[in-house]
């Protein structure tokens, strides 16, 4: 196996590009994919203050590293979810990464700062933990960014994540989720811009990037992911990709370029009749926002 660029020995093949790369040119390949995502979708303006949602896993740490390399000068925000040892460990990876590079890592802790953890919320709502977890992340990353003057929140959703979510949304023809599934959600009143710069890179590439760049990341998966249907969709997509390399990229890129417009009457994160949450001031369609309602239920139990 030879590197497509320099013909030296390759360390990884990327079947959907029908290419293999040596270490240095694989890193260049990853940077180029992120640079293209940033420019194709106008993700970052020159003076934007960027906040990376950092979990301690491979995607968010690779994203942080790549954005630093590309000159976006991002800070990180780690959100402690209170999922036992898993969370303790993920925080350590995030802190070690930031310390070693002299980067700024902010931290918010659901338990210490908001009085409940993801397991508390799952028990109180009797729903899969990921729904309370996702809701809390969206609310707290957005609120933190607004309060601290960041223009944009960058998340580590990669091509595999986007393909699995897209498959789930299509299987149920969930028009509202399809409308909101985009590499960029623009700024709107009460919402900072949300961007997904890893949308052109797969899970395997992100793991390889971390290994080759000597980024220590949390390999262990979240123990609360068990009921997450996206894992099943990933299995299905992996078997399609095995027999037909490029399927995931064609599915996601095709949706972004040609499919999304059919669902996209309004690309913002906001819905027309938003008002301010009576508790926290966040935009909401109800009297009290979903996060504040979750907090009341989860702290009561
Ligand atoms: S952390 Fe939270 Fe994930 Fe764990 S509970 Fe689900 S959403 S799986 S990215
Ligand atoms: Zn090379
Ligand atoms: Zn609220």
Tab-separated table of C-alpha atoms and ligand atoms in Angstrom:
chain	number	residue	atom	x	y	z
A	1	UNK	CA	0.000	0.000	0.000
A	2	UNK	CA	1.537	3.304	-1.110
A	3	UNK	CA	0.682	6.868	-0.211
A	4	UNK	CA	-1.356	8.506	-2.954
A	5	UNK	CA	0.665	11.705	-2.642
A	6	UNK	CA	4.335	10.757	-2.081
A	7	UNK	CA	4.318	7.012	-2.985
A	8	UNK	CA	5.976	6.255	0.388
A	9	UNK	CA	4.636	3.446	2.618
A	10	UNK	CA	0.993	4.118	3.561
A	11	UNK	CA	-0.352	3.716	7.105
A	12	UNK	CA	-4.082	3.912	6.310
A	13	UNK	CA	-6.378	3.399	3.357
A	14	UNK	CA	-9.559	5.413	2.864
A	15	UNK	CA	-11.641	3.209	0.619
A	16	UNK	CA	-14.286	5.758	-0.240
A	17	UNK	CA	-11.560	7.974	-1.733
A	18	UNK	CA	-9.873	4.938	-3.262
A	19	UNK	CA	-6.664	6.214	-1.656
A	20	UNK	CA	-4.040	5.373	0.941
A	21	UNK	CA	-1.850	7.833	2.821
A	22	UNK	CA	1.412	7.972	4.777
A	23	UNK	CA	1.241	9.566	8.210
A	24	UNK	CA	1.982	13.123	7.100
A	25	UNK	CA	-0.307	13.067	4.097
A	26	UNK	CA	-3.134	11.509	6.095
A	27	UNK	CA	-2.946	14.450	8.502
A	28	UNK	CA	-2.975	16.800	5.499
A	29	UNK	CA	-5.993	14.885	4.114
A	30	UNK	CA	-7.921	15.363	7.392
A	31	UNK	CA	-7.066	19.059	7.518
A	32	UNK	CA	-8.139	19.464	3.912
A	33	UNK	CA	-11.497	17.788	4.573
A	34	UNK	CA	-12.144	20.131	7.502
A	35	UNK	CA	-10.964	23.154	5.542
A	36	UNK	CA	-13.380	22.221	2.743
A	37	UNK	CA	-16.291	21.757	5.167
A	38	UNK	CA	-15.538	25.145	6.762
A	39	UNK	CA	-15.370	26.922	3.430
A	40	UNK	CA	-18.163	25.098	1.527
A	41	UNK	CA	-20.646	25.827	4.303
A	42	UNK	CA	-19.271	29.209	5.474
A	43	UNK	CA	-18.930	27.835	8.978
A	44	UNK	CA	-16.557	30.418	10.462
A	45	UNK	CA	-16.072	34.128	9.909
A	46	UNK	CA	-12.558	35.599	10.284
A	47	UNK	CA	-13.227	37.209	13.676
A	48	UNK	CA	-15.527	34.561	15.138
A	49	UNK	CA	-14.844	33.349	18.655
A	50	UNK	CA	-15.168	29.581	18.459
A	51	UNK	CA	-16.158	27.227	21.276
A	52	UNK	CA	-15.572	23.494	20.760
A	53	UNK	CA	-17.893	21.073	22.561
A	54	UNK	CA	-15.313	18.735	24.121
A	55	UNK	CA	-16.229	15.292	25.443
A	56	UNK	CA	-12.773	13.714	25.803
A	57	UNK	CA	-13.523	11.263	22.958
A	58	UNK	CA	-11.665	11.023	19.647
A	59	UNK	CA	-13.963	13.229	17.583
A	60	UNK	CA	-14.047	16.287	19.812
A	61	UNK	CA	-10.307	16.196	20.574
A	62	UNK	CA	-9.428	15.686	16.899
A	63	UNK	CA	-11.768	18.554	16.023
A	64	UNK	CA	-10.160	20.840	18.575
A	65	UNK	CA	-6.693	19.925	17.281
A	66	UNK	CA	-7.692	20.452	13.634
A	67	UNK	CA	-9.327	23.825	14.324
A	68	UNK	CA	-6.216	24.985	16.191
A	69	UNK	CA	-4.068	23.888	13.228
A	70	UNK	CA	-6.351	25.757	10.845
A	71	UNK	CA	-5.955	28.950	12.880
A	72	UNK	CA	-9.472	29.263	14.337
A	73	UNK	CA	-8.060	29.773	17.889
A	74	UNK	CA	-10.906	27.863	19.546
A	75	UNK	CA	-11.514	27.377	23.266
A	76	UNK	CA	-13.147	24.220	24.632
A	77	UNK	CA	-16.095	23.548	26.899
A	78	UNK	CA	-16.326	20.241	28.733
A	79	UNK	CA	-19.693	19.315	30.194
A	80	UNK	CA	-19.604	16.883	33.152
A	81	UNK	CA	-22.584	14.569	32.710
A	82	UNK	CA	-22.238	12.677	35.990
A	83	UNK	CA	-22.120	9.241	34.343
A	84	UNK	CA	-19.926	7.630	37.034
A	85	UNK	CA	-16.346	6.666	36.196
A	86	UNK	CA	-16.971	7.242	32.502
A	87	UNK	CA	-17.457	10.967	33.122
A	88	UNK	CA	-14.563	11.206	35.604
A	89	UNK	CA	-12.277	9.688	33.005
A	90	UNK	CA	-13.560	11.710	30.044
A	91	UNK	CA	-12.899	14.944	31.964
A	92	UNK	CA	-9.317	13.846	32.592
A	93	UNK	CA	-8.697	13.299	28.857
A	94	UNK	CA	-10.152	16.709	28.017
A	95	UNK	CA	-8.050	18.473	30.682
A	96	UNK	CA	-4.846	16.642	29.736
A	97	UNK	CA	-5.304	17.613	26.071
A	98	UNK	CA	-5.871	21.281	26.921
A	99	UNK	CA	-3.011	21.439	29.472
A	100	UNK	CA	-0.477	19.863	27.122
A	101	UNK	CA	-1.250	22.465	24.444
A	102	UNK	CA	-1.876	25.505	26.625
A	103	UNK	CA	-5.496	25.760	25.442
A	104	UNK	CA	-8.417	27.184	27.422
A	105	UNK	CA	-10.893	24.561	28.620
A	106	UNK	CA	-14.048	25.761	30.368
A	107	UNK	CA	-16.039	23.316	32.432
A	108	UNK	CA	-19.686	23.048	33.424
A	109	UNK	CA	-20.820	20.210	35.667
A	110	UNK	CA	-24.447	19.104	35.505
A	111	UNK	CA	-24.367	17.688	39.044
A	112	UNK	CA	-22.431	20.461	40.802
A	113	UNK	CA	-23.830	23.408	38.817
A	114	UNK	CA	-27.383	22.265	38.057
A	115	UNK	CA	-28.142	19.710	40.785
A	116	UNK	CA	-28.762	16.647	38.621
A	117	UNK	CA	-26.876	14.150	36.446
A	118	UNK	CA	-27.786	12.332	33.223
A	119	UNK	CA	-28.656	9.126	35.178
A	120	UNK	CA	-30.928	11.226	37.497
A	121	UNK	CA	-32.657	12.742	34.479
A	122	UNK	CA	-33.091	9.363	32.772
A	123	UNK	CA	-34.637	7.882	35.931
A	124	UNK	CA	-36.962	10.853	36.418
A	125	UNK	CA	-38.175	10.937	32.812
A	126	UNK	CA	-38.148	7.124	32.322
A	127	UNK	CA	-36.743	7.714	28.855
A	128	UNK	CA	-33.455	6.706	27.233
A	129	UNK	CA	-30.629	8.704	28.855
A	130	UNK	CA	-29.511	10.110	25.508
A	131	UNK	CA	-32.602	12.266	25.157
A	132	UNK	CA	-32.060	14.133	28.475
A	133	UNK	CA	-28.334	14.177	27.777
A	134	UNK	CA	-28.732	15.659	24.289
A	135	UNK	CA	-31.224	18.240	25.511
A	136	UNK	CA	-28.875	19.312	28.341
A	137	UNK	CA	-25.888	19.539	25.994
A	138	UNK	CA	-27.728	21.666	23.424
A	139	UNK	CA	-29.042	24.016	26.094
A	140	UNK	CA	-25.840	24.380	28.124
A	141	UNK	CA	-23.418	24.752	25.196
A	142	UNK	CA	-25.637	27.403	23.649
A	143	UNK	CA	-26.180	29.266	26.940
A	144	UNK	CA	-22.483	29.177	27.826
A	145	UNK	CA	-21.497	30.454	24.376
A	146	UNK	CA	-24.003	33.324	24.559
A	147	UNK	CA	-22.987	34.323	28.082
A	148	UNK	CA	-19.263	34.258	27.307
A	149	UNK	CA	-19.283	36.028	23.966
A	150	UNK	CA	-18.650	33.074	21.624
A	151	UNK	CA	-20.126	33.375	18.124
A	152	UNK	CA	-20.160	29.713	17.230
A	153	UNK	CA	-20.237	26.262	18.837
A	154	UNK	CA	-18.366	23.536	16.910
A	155	UNK	CA	-19.313	19.912	17.600
A	156	UNK	CA	-17.486	16.703	16.687
A	157	UNK	CA	-20.312	15.036	14.758
A	158	UNK	CA	-18.577	13.032	12.032
A	159	UNK	CA	-19.756	11.491	8.781
A	160	UNK	CA	-20.839	8.254	10.513
A	161	UNK	CA	-22.886	10.178	13.105
A	162	UNK	CA	-24.567	12.280	10.438
A	163	UNK	CA	-25.323	9.239	8.262
A	164	UNK	CA	-26.891	7.354	11.214
A	165	UNK	CA	-29.021	10.334	12.260
A	166	UNK	CA	-30.065	10.943	8.662
A	167	UNK	CA	-31.082	7.306	8.223
A	168	UNK	CA	-33.153	7.492	11.424
A	169	UNK	CA	-34.835	10.704	10.291
A	170	UNK	CA	-35.580	9.329	6.834
A	171	UNK	CA	-36.951	6.029	8.142
A	172	UNK	CA	-39.534	7.983	10.126
A	173	UNK	CA	-39.794	10.853	7.604
A	174	UNK	CA	-39.283	13.205	10.486
A	175	UNK	CA	-39.570	16.415	8.519
A	176	UNK	CA	-38.760	18.720	11.418
A	177	UNK	CA	-35.511	16.883	12.228
A	178	UNK	CA	-34.609	16.727	8.533
A	179	UNK	CA	-35.051	20.500	8.358
A	180	UNK	CA	-32.683	20.943	11.270
A	181	UNK	CA	-30.095	18.420	10.071
A	182	UNK	CA	-27.462	20.600	8.436
A	183	UNK	CA	-23.718	21.169	8.765
A	184	UNK	CA	-24.519	24.721	9.903
A	185	UNK	CA	-27.386	26.124	11.934
A	186	UNK	CA	-27.135	29.883	11.537
A	187	UNK	CA	-27.247	32.416	14.339
A	188	UNK	CA	-30.765	33.376	15.432
A	189	UNK	CA	-32.087	35.429	18.370
A	190	UNK	CA	-31.075	33.486	21.490
A	191	UNK	CA	-28.971	30.981	19.526
A	192	UNK	CA	-25.320	31.050	18.487
A	193	UNK	CA	-24.294	29.394	15.203
A	194	UNK	CA	-23.743	25.600	15.398
A	195	UNK	CA	-21.262	23.978	13.017
A	196	UNK	CA	-20.090	20.415	12.297
A	197	UNK	CA	-16.640	20.670	10.658
A	198	UNK	CA	-16.045	16.868	10.710
A	199	UNK	CA	-18.975	16.132	8.417
A	200	UNK	CA	-16.603	14.966	5.647
A	201	UNK	CA	-14.559	12.605	7.885
A	202	UNK	CA	-15.511	9.161	9.187
A	203	UNK	CA	-15.157	7.617	12.625
A	204	UNK	CA	-12.234	5.423	11.559
A	205	UNK	CA	-10.374	8.431	10.159
A	206	UNK	CA	-10.849	10.322	13.411
A	207	UNK	CA	-9.507	7.420	15.488
A	208	UNK	CA	-6.519	7.132	13.124
A	209	UNK	CA	-5.945	10.897	13.275
A	210	UNK	CA	-5.770	10.784	17.083
A	211	UNK	CA	-3.366	7.848	17.087
A	212	UNK	CA	-1.089	9.439	14.472
A	213	UNK	CA	-1.158	12.839	16.203
A	214	UNK	CA	-0.576	11.175	19.598
A	215	UNK	CA	-3.831	12.485	21.029
A	216	UNK	CA	-4.899	10.435	24.058
A	217	UNK	CA	-8.650	10.037	24.037
A	218	UNK	CA	-11.278	8.080	25.897
A	219	UNK	CA	-11.733	4.853	23.964
A	220	UNK	CA	-14.468	3.446	26.209
A	221	UNK	CA	-17.974	4.106	24.910
A	222	UNK	CA	-20.601	5.742	27.092
A	223	UNK	CA	-22.224	3.011	29.248
A	224	UNK	CA	-25.631	4.666	28.796
A	225	UNK	CA	-25.566	4.350	24.989
A	226	UNK	CA	-27.018	0.814	25.053
A	227	UNK	CA	-30.572	1.753	24.038
A	228	UNK	CA	-29.412	4.278	21.434
A	229	UNK	CA	-30.941	3.303	18.091
A	230	UNK	CA	-28.250	5.197	16.191
A	231	UNK	CA	-25.804	2.410	17.076
A	232	UNK	CA	-28.007	-0.033	15.162
A	233	UNK	CA	-28.189	2.343	12.207
A	234	UNK	CA	-24.387	2.600	12.250
A	235	UNK	CA	-24.127	-1.203	11.988
A	236	UNK	CA	-26.447	-1.235	8.995
A	237	UNK	CA	-24.548	1.591	7.313
A	238	UNK	CA	-21.187	-0.090	7.996
A	239	UNK	CA	-22.299	-3.222	6.219
A	240	UNK	CA	-23.505	-1.165	3.233
A	241	UNK	CA	-20.212	0.737	3.239
A	242	UNK	CA	-18.240	-2.529	3.300
A	243	UNK	CA	-19.862	-3.785	0.142
A	244	UNK	CA	-20.083	-0.364	-1.483
A	245	UNK	CA	-17.439	2.121	-0.273
A	246	UNK	CA	-18.631	5.712	-0.460
A	247	UNK	CA	-22.261	4.942	0.424
A	248	UNK	CA	-22.270	6.974	3.639
A	249	UNK	CA	-20.607	10.000	2.059
A	250	UNK	CA	-22.983	9.872	-0.923
A	251	UNK	CA	-25.976	9.614	1.439
A	252	UNK	CA	-24.919	12.554	3.638
A	253	UNK	CA	-23.361	14.805	0.979
A	254	UNK	CA	-26.273	14.142	-1.379
A	255	UNK	CA	-28.718	15.136	1.330
A	256	UNK	CA	-26.782	18.315	2.128
A	257	UNK	CA	-26.390	19.312	-1.521
A	258	UNK	CA	-29.708	18.175	-3.022
A	259	UNK	CA	-32.100	16.804	-0.405
A	260	UNK	CA	-32.068	19.345	2.404
A	261	UNK	CA	-33.556	22.159	0.342
A	262	UNK	CA	-36.848	20.245	0.157
A	263	UNK	CA	-37.246	20.485	3.931
A	264	UNK	CA	-35.693	23.856	4.439
A	265	UNK	CA	-38.224	26.638	4.670
A	266	UNK	CA	-36.286	28.302	7.485
A	267	UNK	CA	-32.734	27.233	8.289
A	268	UNK	CA	-32.466	28.819	11.703
A	269	UNK	CA	-32.468	27.047	15.036
A	270	UNK	CA	-35.461	29.141	16.014
A	271	UNK	CA	-39.146	28.560	15.459
A	272	UNK	CA	-41.416	31.549	14.711
A	273	UNK	CA	-43.291	31.827	18.005
A	274	UNK	CA	-40.436	31.805	20.441
A	275	UNK	CA	-40.543	33.628	23.732
A	276	UNK	CA	-38.203	33.713	26.699
A	277	UNK	CA	-38.220	30.970	29.342
A	278	UNK	CA	-39.690	32.313	32.593
A	279	UNK	CA	-36.908	30.583	34.558
A	280	UNK	CA	-33.694	31.052	32.564
A	281	UNK	CA	-34.535	33.394	29.688
A	282	UNK	CA	-33.642	30.877	26.944
A	283	UNK	CA	-35.794	30.913	23.788
A	284	UNK	CA	-38.712	28.496	24.065
A	285	UNK	CA	-42.169	27.887	22.651
A	286	UNK	CA	-43.549	27.133	26.155
A	287	UNK	CA	-43.752	29.173	29.352
A	288	UNK	CA	-40.705	27.332	30.737
A	289	UNK	CA	-38.001	25.808	28.471
A	290	UNK	CA	-37.446	22.051	28.122
A	291	UNK	CA	-34.154	22.185	30.035
A	292	UNK	CA	-35.710	23.959	33.044
A	293	UNK	CA	-38.612	21.482	33.029
A	294	UNK	CA	-36.126	18.611	32.933
A	295	UNK	CA	-34.156	20.154	35.800
A	296	UNK	CA	-37.279	20.427	37.976
A	297	UNK	CA	-38.190	16.772	37.352
A	298	UNK	CA	-34.662	15.456	37.779
A	299	UNK	CA	-33.895	17.342	40.995
A	300	UNK	CA	-37.225	16.418	42.558
A	301	UNK	CA	-36.516	12.678	42.471
B	1	LIG	S1	-22.997	10.755	26.357
B	1	LIG	FE1	-25.123	11.263	26.527
B	1	LIG	FE2	-23.920	10.212	24.412
B	1	LIG	FE3	-23.962	8.815	26.705
B	1	LIG	S2	-26.003	9.398	27.423
B	1	LIG	FE4	-26.204	9.137	25.241
B	1	LIG	S3	-25.912	11.183	24.457
B	1	LIG	S4	-24.385	8.027	24.648
B	1	LIG	S5	-22.843	11.115	22.718
B	2	LIG	ZN1	2.767	10.571	1.665
B	3	LIG	ZN1	-35.233	27.685	30.944
